[in-house]
């Protein structure tokens, strides 16, 4: 009887955790739209005005030009923030294209080659599964950009035995998994918890100076 009660409590906790994640994603979507549609459009209008104004003196022209550049930079940051909160491509283009964009953007920023093979992500997936895998790829690639300092990145997905595996791998600095958690360790813990909520499993292989490989495994439904 107690065992059944424990299972019921665990199932309820998982249900509440999944609902919390769903609410967080809804809030991200709302904030993303507000940033893009409202603040983004206002900044674009201000930038247009600044770019067309010409003052009576060279000094004021220079200051207006600097102001226009700052607004342009701010517009770019607002766009990036809105995109990271809720990428439009995930709903419009699907998981494969969205993860490919993440990988190509990171490698372009770092100026390094990136191997991408995500054909397996082209198949239809449950919305919650697709969003979870996207967030894992996003967190893993963000950690690479912040901590790894690699000269090569690989993002792949494969299916076997009715299981989908997303792999994000780099040949960068790696880390000692036995050391007290840092910010990227906490991100990994969050990925593990989120994947577990959909019945998946996260595996991390790393060593100091030998890069990091992250495997996200999800059982596919018939």
CSV table of N, CA, C and O in Angstrom, one decimal, residues 69-173:
chain,number,residue,atom,x,y,z
A,69,UNK,N,24.2,53.8,-34.1
A,69,UNK,CA,24.9,52.5,-34.0
A,69,UNK,C,24.5,51.8,-32.7
A,69,UNK,O,24.4,50.6,-32.7
A,70,UNK,N,24.4,52.6,-31.6
A,70,UNK,CA,24.0,52.0,-30.3
A,70,UNK,C,22.6,51.4,-30.4
A,70,UNK,O,22.4,50.3,-29.9
A,71,UNK,N,21.7,52.1,-31.1
A,71,UNK,CA,20.3,51.6,-31.2
A,71,UNK,C,20.3,50.4,-32.1
A,71,UNK,O,19.6,49.4,-31.8
A,72,UNK,N,21.1,50.3,-33.1
A,72,UNK,CA,21.3,49.1,-34.0
A,72,UNK,C,21.8,47.9,-33.2
A,72,UNK,O,21.2,46.8,-33.3
A,73,UNK,N,22.8,48.2,-32.3
A,73,UNK,CA,23.3,47.1,-31.5
A,73,UNK,C,22.2,46.6,-30.5
A,73,UNK,O,22.1,45.4,-30.3
A,74,UNK,N,21.5,47.6,-29.9
A,74,UNK,CA,20.4,47.2,-29.0
A,74,UNK,C,19.3,46.4,-29.7
A,74,UNK,O,18.8,45.4,-29.1
A,75,UNK,N,19.0,46.8,-30.9
A,75,UNK,CA,18.0,46.1,-31.7
A,75,UNK,C,18.4,44.6,-31.9
A,75,UNK,O,17.6,43.7,-31.8
A,76,UNK,N,19.7,44.5,-32.2
A,76,UNK,CA,20.2,43.1,-32.4
A,76,UNK,C,20.1,42.3,-31.2
A,76,UNK,O,19.8,41.1,-31.2
A,77,UNK,N,20.5,42.9,-30.0
A,77,UNK,CA,20.4,42.1,-28.7
A,77,UNK,C,19.0,41.8,-28.4
A,77,UNK,O,18.7,40.7,-27.9
A,78,UNK,N,18.0,42.7,-28.6
A,78,UNK,CA,16.6,42.4,-28.4
A,78,UNK,C,16.2,41.3,-29.3
A,78,UNK,O,15.4,40.3,-28.8
A,79,UNK,N,16.5,41.3,-30.5
A,79,UNK,CA,16.2,40.2,-31.4
A,79,UNK,C,16.7,38.9,-31.0
A,79,UNK,O,16.0,37.8,-30.9
A,80,UNK,N,18.0,38.9,-30.5
A,80,UNK,CA,18.6,37.6,-30.1
A,80,UNK,C,18.0,37.1,-28.8
A,80,UNK,O,17.8,35.9,-28.6
A,81,UNK,N,17.6,38.0,-27.9
A,81,UNK,CA,16.9,37.6,-26.7
A,81,UNK,C,15.6,37.0,-27.0
A,81,UNK,O,15.2,36.0,-26.4
A,82,UNK,N,14.8,37.7,-27.9
A,82,UNK,CA,13.5,37.1,-28.2
A,82,UNK,C,13.6,35.8,-28.9
A,82,UNK,O,12.9,34.9,-28.6
A,83,UNK,N,14.6,35.6,-29.7
A,83,UNK,CA,14.8,34.3,-30.4
A,83,UNK,C,15.2,33.2,-29.4
A,83,UNK,O,14.7,32.1,-29.5
A,84,UNK,N,16.1,33.5,-28.4
A,84,UNK,CA,16.5,32.5,-27.5
A,84,UNK,C,15.4,32.1,-26.5
A,84,UNK,O,15.3,31.0,-26.1
A,85,UNK,N,14.5,33.1,-26.2
A,85,UNK,CA,13.3,32.8,-25.4
A,85,UNK,C,12.4,31.8,-26.0
A,85,UNK,O,11.9,30.9,-25.4
A,86,UNK,N,12.1,32.0,-27.3
A,86,UNK,CA,11.2,31.1,-28.0
A,86,UNK,C,11.4,31.2,-29.5
A,86,UNK,O,10.9,32.1,-30.2
A,87,UNK,N,12.3,30.4,-30.0
A,87,UNK,CA,12.6,30.4,-31.4
A,87,UNK,C,11.4,30.2,-32.3
A,87,UNK,O,10.7,29.2,-32.2
A,88,UNK,N,11.2,31.1,-33.2
A,88,UNK,CA,10.0,31.0,-34.1
A,88,UNK,C,10.2,29.8,-35.0
A,88,UNK,O,9.2,29.1,-35.4
A,89,UNK,N,11.4,29.4,-35.4
A,89,UNK,CA,11.7,28.3,-36.3
A,89,UNK,C,11.2,27.0,-35.7
A,89,UNK,O,10.9,26.1,-36.5
A,90,UNK,N,11.2,26.8,-34.4
A,90,UNK,CA,10.7,25.6,-33.8
A,90,UNK,C,9.3,25.3,-34.2
A,90,UNK,O,8.9,24.1,-34.4
A,91,UNK,N,8.5,26.3,-34.2
A,91,UNK,CA,7.1,26.1,-34.5
A,91,UNK,C,6.9,26.1,-36.0
A,91,UNK,O,6.0,25.4,-36.5
A,92,UNK,N,7.6,26.9,-36.7
A,92,UNK,CA,7.4,27.1,-38.2
A,92,UNK,C,8.1,26.1,-39.0
A,92,UNK,O,7.6,25.6,-40.0
A,93,UNK,N,9.4,25.8,-38.7
A,93,UNK,CA,10.2,25.0,-39.5
A,93,UNK,C,10.5,23.6,-38.9
A,93,UNK,O,11.0,22.7,-39.7
A,94,UNK,N,10.3,23.4,-37.6
A,94,UNK,CA,10.6,22.1,-37.1
A,94,UNK,C,11.9,22.1,-36.3
A,94,UNK,O,12.7,23.0,-36.3
A,95,UNK,N,12.0,20.9,-35.6
A,95,UNK,CA,13.2,20.7,-34.7
A,95,UNK,C,14.5,20.7,-35.4
A,95,UNK,O,15.5,21.3,-35.0
A,96,UNK,N,14.5,20.0,-36.6
A,96,UNK,CA,15.8,19.8,-37.3
A,96,UNK,C,16.4,21.2,-37.7
A,96,UNK,O,17.6,21.4,-37.4
A,97,UNK,N,15.6,22.0,-38.4
A,97,UNK,CA,16.1,23.3,-38.8
A,97,UNK,C,16.5,24.2,-37.6
A,97,UNK,O,17.5,24.9,-37.7
A,98,UNK,N,15.7,24.1,-36.5
A,98,UNK,CA,16.0,24.9,-35.4
A,98,UNK,C,17.4,24.6,-34.8
A,98,UNK,O,18.2,25.4,-34.4
A,99,UNK,N,17.6,23.3,-34.6
A,99,UNK,CA,18.9,22.8,-34.0
A,99,UNK,C,20.1,23.1,-35.0
A,99,UNK,O,21.2,23.5,-34.6
A,100,UNK,N,19.8,22.9,-36.3
A,100,UNK,CA,20.8,23.3,-37.3
A,100,UNK,C,21.2,24.8,-37.2
A,100,UNK,O,22.4,25.1,-37.3
A,101,UNK,N,20.2,25.6,-37.0
A,101,UNK,CA,20.5,27.0,-36.8
A,101,UNK,C,21.3,27.3,-35.6
A,101,UNK,O,22.2,28.1,-35.6
A,102,UNK,N,21.0,26.7,-34.5
A,102,UNK,CA,21.7,26.8,-33.2
A,102,UNK,C,23.2,26.5,-33.5
A,102,UNK,O,24.1,27.2,-33.1
A,103,UNK,N,23.4,25.3,-34.1
A,103,UNK,CA,24.8,24.9,-34.3
A,103,UNK,C,25.6,25.8,-35.3
A,103,UNK,O,26.7,26.2,-35.0
A,104,UNK,N,24.9,26.2,-36.4
A,104,UNK,CA,25.6,27.0,-37.3
A,104,UNK,C,25.9,28.4,-36.8
A,104,UNK,O,27.0,29.0,-37.0
A,105,UNK,N,25.0,29.0,-35.9
A,105,UNK,CA,25.3,30.3,-35.3
A,105,UNK,C,26.4,30.2,-34.4
A,105,UNK,O,27.3,31.1,-34.4
A,106,UNK,N,26.5,29.1,-33.5
A,106,UNK,CA,27.6,29.0,-32.6
A,106,UNK,C,28.9,28.9,-33.3
A,106,UNK,O,29.9,29.6,-33.0
A,107,UNK,N,29.0,28.0,-34.3
A,107,UNK,CA,30.3,27.8,-35.0
A,107,UNK,C,30.7,29.0,-35.8
A,107,UNK,O,31.9,29.3,-35.9
A,108,UNK,N,29.7,29.8,-36.3
A,108,UNK,CA,30.0,31.0,-37.0
A,108,UNK,C,30.6,32.0,-36.0
A,108,UNK,O,31.6,32.7,-36.4
A,109,UNK,N,30.1,32.1,-34.9
A,109,UNK,CA,30.6,33.0,-33.8
A,109,UNK,C,32.0,32.7,-33.4
A,109,UNK,O,32.8,33.5,-33.2
A,110,UNK,N,32.2,31.4,-33.3
A,110,UNK,CA,33.5,30.9,-32.8
A,110,UNK,C,34.5,30.8,-33.9
A,110,UNK,O,35.7,30.7,-33.7
A,111,UNK,N,34.0,30.8,-35.2
A,111,UNK,CA,34.9,30.7,-36.3
A,111,UNK,C,35.5,29.3,-36.4
A,111,UNK,O,36.7,29.1,-36.8
A,112,UNK,N,34.8,28.2,-36.2
A,112,UNK,CA,35.3,26.9,-36.2
A,112,UNK,C,34.3,26.0,-37.0
A,112,UNK,O,33.2,26.3,-37.3
A,113,UNK,N,34.9,24.9,-37.5
A,113,UNK,CA,34.0,23.9,-38.3
A,113,UNK,C,33.0,23.2,-37.4
A,113,UNK,O,33.2,23.0,-36.2
A,114,UNK,N,31.9,22.8,-38.0
A,114,UNK,CA,30.8,22.1,-37.3
A,114,UNK,C,30.2,21.0,-38.1
A,114,UNK,O,29.8,21.3,-39.2
A,115,UNK,N,30.3,19.8,-37.6
A,115,UNK,CA,29.7,18.7,-38.3
A,115,UNK,C,28.2,18.6,-37.8
A,115,UNK,O,28.0,18.5,-36.6
A,116,UNK,N,27.3,18.6,-38.8
A,116,UNK,CA,25.9,18.5,-38.4
A,116,UNK,C,25.2,17.4,-39.2
A,116,UNK,O,25.3,17.4,-40.5
A,117,UNK,N,24.6,16.4,-38.5
A,117,UNK,CA,23.8,15.3,-39.2
A,117,UNK,C,22.6,15.1,-38.4
A,117,UNK,O,22.6,14.4,-37.4
A,118,UNK,N,21.5,15.8,-38.8
A,118,UNK,CA,20.3,15.8,-37.9
A,118,UNK,C,19.1,15.2,-38.7
A,118,UNK,O,17.9,15.6,-38.4
A,119,UNK,N,19.3,14.4,-39.7
A,119,UNK,CA,18.2,13.8,-40.5
A,119,UNK,C,17.2,13.1,-39.6
A,119,UNK,O,16.0,13.2,-39.8
A,120,UNK,N,17.6,12.5,-38.5
A,120,UNK,CA,16.7,11.8,-37.6
A,120,UNK,C,15.7,12.7,-36.9
A,120,UNK,O,14.6,12.3,-36.4
A,121,UNK,N,16.0,14.0,-36.8
A,121,UNK,CA,15.1,15.0,-36.2
A,121,UNK,C,14.0,15.4,-37.2
A,121,UNK,O,13.2,16.2,-36.8
A,122,UNK,N,14.0,14.9,-38.4
A,122,UNK,CA,13.0,15.3,-39.4
A,122,UNK,C,11.7,14.6,-39.1
A,122,UNK,O,10.6,15.0,-39.6
A,123,UNK,N,11.7,13.5,-38.4
A,123,UNK,CA,10.5,12.7,-38.2
A,123,UNK,C,9.6,13.4,-37.2
A,123,UNK,O,10.1,14.2,-36.3
A,124,UNK,N,8.3,13.2,-37.3
A,124,UNK,CA,7.4,13.9,-36.3
A,124,UNK,C,7.6,13.5,-34.9
A,124,UNK,O,7.8,12.3,-34.6
A,125,UNK,N,7.6,14.4,-34.0
A,125,UNK,CA,7.8,14.1,-32.6
A,125,UNK,C,6.7,14.8,-31.8
A,125,UNK,O,6.2,15.9,-32.2
A,126,UNK,N,6.4,14.3,-30.6
A,126,UNK,CA,5.5,15.0,-29.7
A,126,UNK,C,6.1,16.4,-29.4
A,126,UNK,O,7.3,16.6,-29.3
A,127,UNK,N,5.2,17.4,-29.3
A,127,UNK,CA,5.6,18.7,-29.1
A,127,UNK,C,6.5,18.9,-27.8
A,127,UNK,O,7.5,19.6,-27.9
A,128,UNK,N,6.2,18.2,-26.7
A,128,UNK,CA,7.0,18.3,-25.5
A,128,UNK,C,8.4,17.7,-25.7
A,128,UNK,O,9.4,18.2,-25.2
A,129,UNK,N,8.4,16.6,-26.5
A,129,UNK,CA,9.7,16.0,-26.8
A,129,UNK,C,10.6,16.9,-27.6
A,129,UNK,O,11.8,17.1,-27.3
A,130,UNK,N,10.0,17.4,-28.7
A,130,UNK,CA,10.8,18.3,-29.5
A,130,UNK,C,11.3,19.5,-28.8
A,130,UNK,O,12.4,19.9,-28.9
A,131,UNK,N,10.4,20.1,-27.9
A,131,UNK,CA,10.9,21.3,-27.2
A,131,UNK,C,12.0,21.0,-26.2
A,131,UNK,O,12.9,21.7,-26.0
A,132,UNK,N,11.9,19.8,-25.6
A,132,UNK,CA,12.9,19.4,-24.6
A,132,UNK,C,14.2,19.2,-25.3
A,132,UNK,O,15.3,19.6,-24.8
A,133,UNK,N,14.2,18.5,-26.4
A,133,UNK,CA,15.5,18.3,-27.2
A,133,UNK,C,16.1,19.6,-27.7
A,133,UNK,O,17.3,19.7,-27.7
A,134,UNK,N,15.2,20.5,-28.1
A,134,UNK,CA,15.7,21.8,-28.5
A,134,UNK,C,16.4,22.5,-27.3
A,134,UNK,O,17.5,23.1,-27.5
A,135,UNK,N,15.8,22.5,-26.2
A,135,UNK,CA,16.3,23.2,-25.0
A,135,UNK,C,17.7,22.6,-24.6
A,135,UNK,O,18.6,23.2,-24.2
A,136,UNK,N,17.8,21.2,-24.7
A,136,UNK,CA,19.0,20.5,-24.4
A,136,UNK,C,20.1,20.9,-25.4
A,136,UNK,O,21.2,21.2,-25.0
A,137,UNK,N,19.8,21.0,-26.7
A,137,UNK,CA,20.8,21.4,-27.6
A,137,UNK,C,21.2,22.8,-27.4
A,137,UNK,O,22.4,23.2,-27.5
A,138,UNK,N,20.2,23.7,-27.1
A,138,UNK,CA,20.5,25.1,-26.8
A,138,UNK,C,21.4,25.3,-25.6
A,138,UNK,O,22.4,26.0,-25.7
A,139,UNK,N,21.1,24.5,-24.5
A,139,UNK,CA,22.0,24.6,-23.3
A,139,UNK,C,23.4,24.1,-23.6
A,139,UNK,O,24.4,24.7,-23.2
A,140,UNK,N,23.4,22.9,-24.3
A,140,UNK,CA,24.7,22.3,-24.5
A,140,UNK,C,25.6,23.2,-25.4
A,140,UNK,O,26.8,23.4,-25.1
A,141,UNK,N,25.0,23.8,-26.4
A,141,UNK,CA,25.8,24.7,-27.3
A,141,UNK,C,26.2,26.0,-26.6
A,141,UNK,O,27.3,26.5,-26.9
A,142,UNK,N,25.3,26.5,-25.8
A,142,UNK,CA,25.6,27.7,-25.0
A,142,UNK,C,26.8,27.4,-24.1
A,142,UNK,O,27.7,28.3,-24.0
A,143,UNK,N,26.8,26.3,-23.4
A,143,UNK,CA,27.9,25.9,-22.6
A,143,UNK,C,29.2,25.8,-23.4
A,143,UNK,O,30.3,26.2,-22.9
A,144,UNK,N,29.2,25.3,-24.6
A,144,UNK,CA,30.4,25.2,-25.4
A,144,UNK,C,30.9,26.6,-25.7
A,144,UNK,O,32.1,26.8,-25.6
A,145,UNK,N,30.0,27.5,-26.1
A,145,UNK,CA,30.4,28.9,-26.4
A,145,UNK,C,31.0,29.6,-25.2
A,145,UNK,O,31.9,30.4,-25.4
A,146,UNK,N,30.5,29.3,-24.0
A,146,UNK,CA,31.0,30.0,-22.8
A,146,UNK,C,32.2,29.4,-22.2
A,146,UNK,O,33.1,30.1,-21.7
A,147,UNK,N,32.3,28.0,-22.3
A,147,UNK,CA,33.4,27.4,-21.5
A,147,UNK,C,34.4,26.5,-22.2
A,147,UNK,O,35.5,26.4,-21.8
A,148,UNK,N,34.0,26.0,-23.4
A,148,UNK,CA,34.8,24.9,-23.9
A,148,UNK,C,36.0,25.3,-24.7
A,148,UNK,O,37.1,24.6,-24.7
A,149,UNK,N,36.0,26.4,-25.4
A,149,UNK,CA,37.1,26.9,-26.3
A,149,UNK,C,37.5,25.7,-27.2
A,149,UNK,O,38.7,25.4,-27.3
A,150,UNK,N,36.6,25.2,-28.0
A,150,UNK,CA,36.9,24.1,-28.9
A,150,UNK,C,37.4,24.6,-30.3
A,150,UNK,O,37.3,25.8,-30.6
A,151,UNK,N,38.0,23.7,-31.1
A,151,UNK,CA,38.2,24.1,-32.5
A,151,UNK,C,37.4,23.2,-33.4
A,151,UNK,O,37.5,23.2,-34.6
A,152,UNK,N,36.4,22.4,-32.8
A,152,UNK,CA,35.5,21.6,-33.6
A,152,UNK,C,34.3,21.2,-32.8
A,152,UNK,O,34.5,20.9,-31.6
A,153,UNK,N,33.1,21.2,-33.4
A,153,UNK,CA,31.9,20.9,-32.7
A,153,UNK,C,31.1,19.9,-33.6
A,153,UNK,O,31.1,20.1,-34.9
A,154,UNK,N,30.4,18.9,-33.0
A,154,UNK,CA,29.6,18.0,-33.8
A,154,UNK,C,28.2,17.9,-33.1
A,154,UNK,O,28.1,17.8,-31.9
A,155,UNK,N,27.2,18.0,-34.0
A,155,UNK,CA,25.8,17.9,-33.5
A,155,UNK,C,25.1,16.8,-34.4
A,155,UNK,O,25.0,17.1,-35.6
A,156,UNK,N,24.7,15.7,-33.8
A,156,UNK,CA,24.2,14.6,-34.6
A,156,UNK,C,22.9,14.0,-33.9
A,156,UNK,O,22.8,14.2,-32.7
A,157,UNK,N,22.1,13.3,-34.7
A,157,UNK,CA,21.0,12.6,-34.2
A,157,UNK,C,20.8,11.3,-34.9
A,157,UNK,O,21.0,11.3,-36.1
A,158,UNK,N,20.6,10.2,-34.2
A,158,UNK,CA,20.4,8.9,-34.8
A,158,UNK,C,19.3,8.1,-34.1
A,158,UNK,O,19.0,8.4,-32.9
A,159,UNK,N,18.8,7.2,-34.8
A,159,UNK,CA,17.7,6.3,-34.2
A,159,UNK,C,18.1,4.9,-34.4
A,159,UNK,O,18.6,4.4,-35.4
A,160,UNK,N,18.0,4.1,-33.3
A,160,UNK,CA,18.1,2.7,-33.3
A,160,UNK,C,17.4,2.1,-32.1
A,160,UNK,O,17.2,2.7,-31.1
A,161,UNK,N,16.8,0.9,-32.3
A,161,UNK,CA,16.1,0.2,-31.2
A,161,UNK,C,14.9,1.1,-30.7
A,161,UNK,O,14.7,1.1,-29.5
A,162,UNK,N,14.3,1.8,-31.6
A,162,UNK,CA,13.2,2.7,-31.3
A,162,UNK,C,13.6,3.8,-30.3
A,162,UNK,O,12.8,4.2,-29.5
A,163,UNK,N,14.8,4.2,-30.3
A,163,UNK,CA,15.3,5.2,-29.4
A,163,UNK,C,16.0,6.3,-30.3
A,163,UNK,O,16.8,6.0,-31.2
A,164,UNK,N,15.7,7.6,-29.9
A,164,UNK,CA,16.4,8.7,-30.6
A,164,UNK,C,17.5,9.2,-29.7
A,164,UNK,O,17.2,9.5,-28.5
A,165,UNK,N,18.6,9.4,-30.3
A,165,UNK,CA,19.8,10.0,-29.5
A,165,UNK,C,20.2,11.3,-30.2
A,165,UNK,O,20.6,11.2,-31.4
A,166,UNK,N,20.2,12.4,-29.4
A,166,UNK,CA,20.8,13.6,-29.9
A,166,UNK,C,22.2,13.8,-29.2
A,166,UNK,O,22.3,13.6,-28.0
A,167,UNK,N,23.2,14.0,-30.0
A,167,UNK,CA,24.6,14.1,-29.5
A,167,UNK,C,25.2,15.5,-29.8
A,167,UNK,O,25.1,15.9,-30.9
A,168,UNK,N,25.7,16.1,-28.8
A,168,UNK,CA,26.4,17.4,-28.9
A,168,UNK,C,27.8,17.2,-28.4
A,168,UNK,O,28.0,16.9,-27.2
A,169,UNK,N,28.8,17.3,-29.2
A,169,UNK,CA,30.2,17.0,-28.8
A,169,UNK,C,31.1,18.1,-29.2
A,169,UNK,O,31.0,18.7,-30.3
A,170,UNK,N,32.1,18.3,-28.4
A,170,UNK,CA,33.2,19.3,-28.7
A,170,UNK,C,34.5,18.7,-28.3
A,170,UNK,O,34.6,17.8,-27.5
A,171,UNK,N,35.6,19.2,-28.9
A,171,UNK,CA,37.0,18.8,-28.5
A,171,UNK,C,37.7,19.8,-27.7
A,171,UNK,O,38.9,20.0,-27.8
A,172,UNK,N,36.9,20.6,-26.9
A,172,UNK,CA,37.5,21.7,-26.1
A,172,UNK,C,38.1,21.3,-24.8
A,172,UNK,O,38.6,20.2,-24.6
A,173,UNK,N,38.0,22.2,-23.8
A,173,UNK,CA,38.7,22.0,-22.5
A,173,UNK,C,38.1,20.9,-21.7
A,173,UNK,O,38.9,20.3,-20.9
